[in-house]
Short mmCIF file of C-alpha atoms and ligand atoms in Angstrom, two decimals:
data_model
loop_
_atom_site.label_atom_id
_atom_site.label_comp_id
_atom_site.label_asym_id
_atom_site.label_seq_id
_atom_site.Cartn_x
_atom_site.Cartn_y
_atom_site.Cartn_z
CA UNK Y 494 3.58 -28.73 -12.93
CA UNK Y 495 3.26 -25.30 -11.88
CA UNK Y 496 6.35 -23.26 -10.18
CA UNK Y 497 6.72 -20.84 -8.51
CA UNK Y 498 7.77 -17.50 -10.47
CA UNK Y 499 10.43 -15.54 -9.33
CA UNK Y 500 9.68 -13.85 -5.92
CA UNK Y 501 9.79 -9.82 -6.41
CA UNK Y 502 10.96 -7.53 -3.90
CA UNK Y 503 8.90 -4.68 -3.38
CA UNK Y 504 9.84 -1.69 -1.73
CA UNK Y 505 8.44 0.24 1.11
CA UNK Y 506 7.47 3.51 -0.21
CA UNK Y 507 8.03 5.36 3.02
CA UNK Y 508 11.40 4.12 4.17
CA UNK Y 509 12.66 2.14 1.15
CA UNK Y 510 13.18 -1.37 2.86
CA UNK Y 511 12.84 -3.95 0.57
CA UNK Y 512 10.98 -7.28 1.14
CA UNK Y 513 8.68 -10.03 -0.06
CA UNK Y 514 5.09 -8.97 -1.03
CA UNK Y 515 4.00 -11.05 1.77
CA UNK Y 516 5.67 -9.19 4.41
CA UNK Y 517 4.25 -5.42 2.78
CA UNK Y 518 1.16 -3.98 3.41
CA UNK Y 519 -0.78 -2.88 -0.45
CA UNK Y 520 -2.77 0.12 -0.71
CA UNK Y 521 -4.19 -0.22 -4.11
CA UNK Y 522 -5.93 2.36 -6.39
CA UNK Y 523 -8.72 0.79 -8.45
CA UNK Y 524 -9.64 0.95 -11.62
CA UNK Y 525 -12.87 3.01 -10.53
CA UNK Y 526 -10.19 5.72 -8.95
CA UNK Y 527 -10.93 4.91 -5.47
CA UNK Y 528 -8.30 3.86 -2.84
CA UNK Y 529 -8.26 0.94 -0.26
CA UNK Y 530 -6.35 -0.85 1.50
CA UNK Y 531 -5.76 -4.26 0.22
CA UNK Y 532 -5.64 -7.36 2.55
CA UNK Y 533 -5.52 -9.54 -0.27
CA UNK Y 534 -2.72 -8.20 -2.46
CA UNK Y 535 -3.95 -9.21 -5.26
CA UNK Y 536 -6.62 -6.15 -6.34
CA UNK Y 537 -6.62 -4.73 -9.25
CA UNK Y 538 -5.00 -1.57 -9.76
CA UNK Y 539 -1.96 0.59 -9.07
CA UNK Y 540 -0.28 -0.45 -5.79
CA UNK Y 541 2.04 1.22 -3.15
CA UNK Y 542 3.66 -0.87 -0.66
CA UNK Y 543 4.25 0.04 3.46
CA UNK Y 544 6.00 -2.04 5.90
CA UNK Y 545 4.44 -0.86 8.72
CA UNK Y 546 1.70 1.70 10.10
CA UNK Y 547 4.06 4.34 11.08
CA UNK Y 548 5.44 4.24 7.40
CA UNK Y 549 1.68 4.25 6.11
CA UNK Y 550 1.37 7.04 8.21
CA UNK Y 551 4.95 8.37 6.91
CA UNK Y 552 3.76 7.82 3.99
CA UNK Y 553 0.33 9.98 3.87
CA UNK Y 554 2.34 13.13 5.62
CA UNK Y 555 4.87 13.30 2.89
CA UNK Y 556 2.70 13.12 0.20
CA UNK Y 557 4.59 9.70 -1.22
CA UNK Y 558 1.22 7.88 -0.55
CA UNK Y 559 -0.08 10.16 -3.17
CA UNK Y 560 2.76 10.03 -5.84
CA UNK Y 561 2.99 6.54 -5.74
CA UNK Y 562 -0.41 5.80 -6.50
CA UNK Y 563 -1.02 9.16 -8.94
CA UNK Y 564 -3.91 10.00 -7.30
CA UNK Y 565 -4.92 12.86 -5.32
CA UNK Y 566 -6.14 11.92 -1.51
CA UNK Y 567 -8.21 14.04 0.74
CA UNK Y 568 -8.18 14.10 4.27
CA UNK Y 569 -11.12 11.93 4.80
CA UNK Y 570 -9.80 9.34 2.39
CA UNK Y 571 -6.63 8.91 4.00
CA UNK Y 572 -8.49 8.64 7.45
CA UNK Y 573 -10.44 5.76 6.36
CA UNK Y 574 -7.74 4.10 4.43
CA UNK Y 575 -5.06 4.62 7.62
CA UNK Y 576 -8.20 2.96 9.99
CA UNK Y 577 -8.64 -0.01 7.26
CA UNK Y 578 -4.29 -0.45 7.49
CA UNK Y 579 -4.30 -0.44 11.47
CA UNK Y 580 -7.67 -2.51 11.80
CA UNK Y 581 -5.79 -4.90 9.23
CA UNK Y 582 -2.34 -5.03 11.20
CA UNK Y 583 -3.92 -5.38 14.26
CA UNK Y 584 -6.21 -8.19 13.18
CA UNK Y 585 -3.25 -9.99 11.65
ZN1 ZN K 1275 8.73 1.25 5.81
#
C-alpha cells in the first residue's frame, strides 16, 4: 500500500513564506545548466521556490533567483523565464 511521505514545506525564496510544494511556483536549473520554469515540479535539477509573480519578480531584482539556483542569469534568460511564470499563473 503506498502512503503518502511526509509533506515538506518549502520556502518562498523571495519573501520566506512557507507552504506546500503544491501551492509554490519551481524554477528549476537542469542538469544541462539551463533554467525554466517548471509547471510540473517534478524536473530534474536544482529548484527555487516563489509564491507568487511579484516575488519571482522580487526574486530576479535581488539577485536571490540567482543564489538559489547557483547559476548565473542574464537579462534575456530571466525575461523568458519571468514570461513562462506569468503565462503559467495566468493559465492556472
Ligand atoms: Zn513570496
Amino acid at each position: 500500500m503506498a502512503t503518502e511521505t511526509r509533506k515538506r514545506q518549502r520556502s518562498c525564496i523571495a519573501c520566506g513564506k512557507q507552504a506546500g510544494k503544491a501551492e509554490l511556483y519551481r524554477v528549476v536549473r537542469t542538469p544541462a545548466g539551463s533554467v525554466a520554469f517548471d509547471g510540473t515540479g517534478r524536473a530534474p535539477g536544482r529548484g527555487a521556490y516563489v509564491c507568487s509573480e511579484a516575488c519571482f519578480a522580487a526574486a530576479c531584482k535581488t539577485r536571490k533567483l540567482e543564489r538559489a539556483l547557483k547559476t548565473k542569469l542574464d537579462h534575456d534568460e530571466l525575461e523568458r523565464i519571468a514570461a513562462e511564470v506569468s503565462s503559467a499563473l495566468r493559465g492556472a
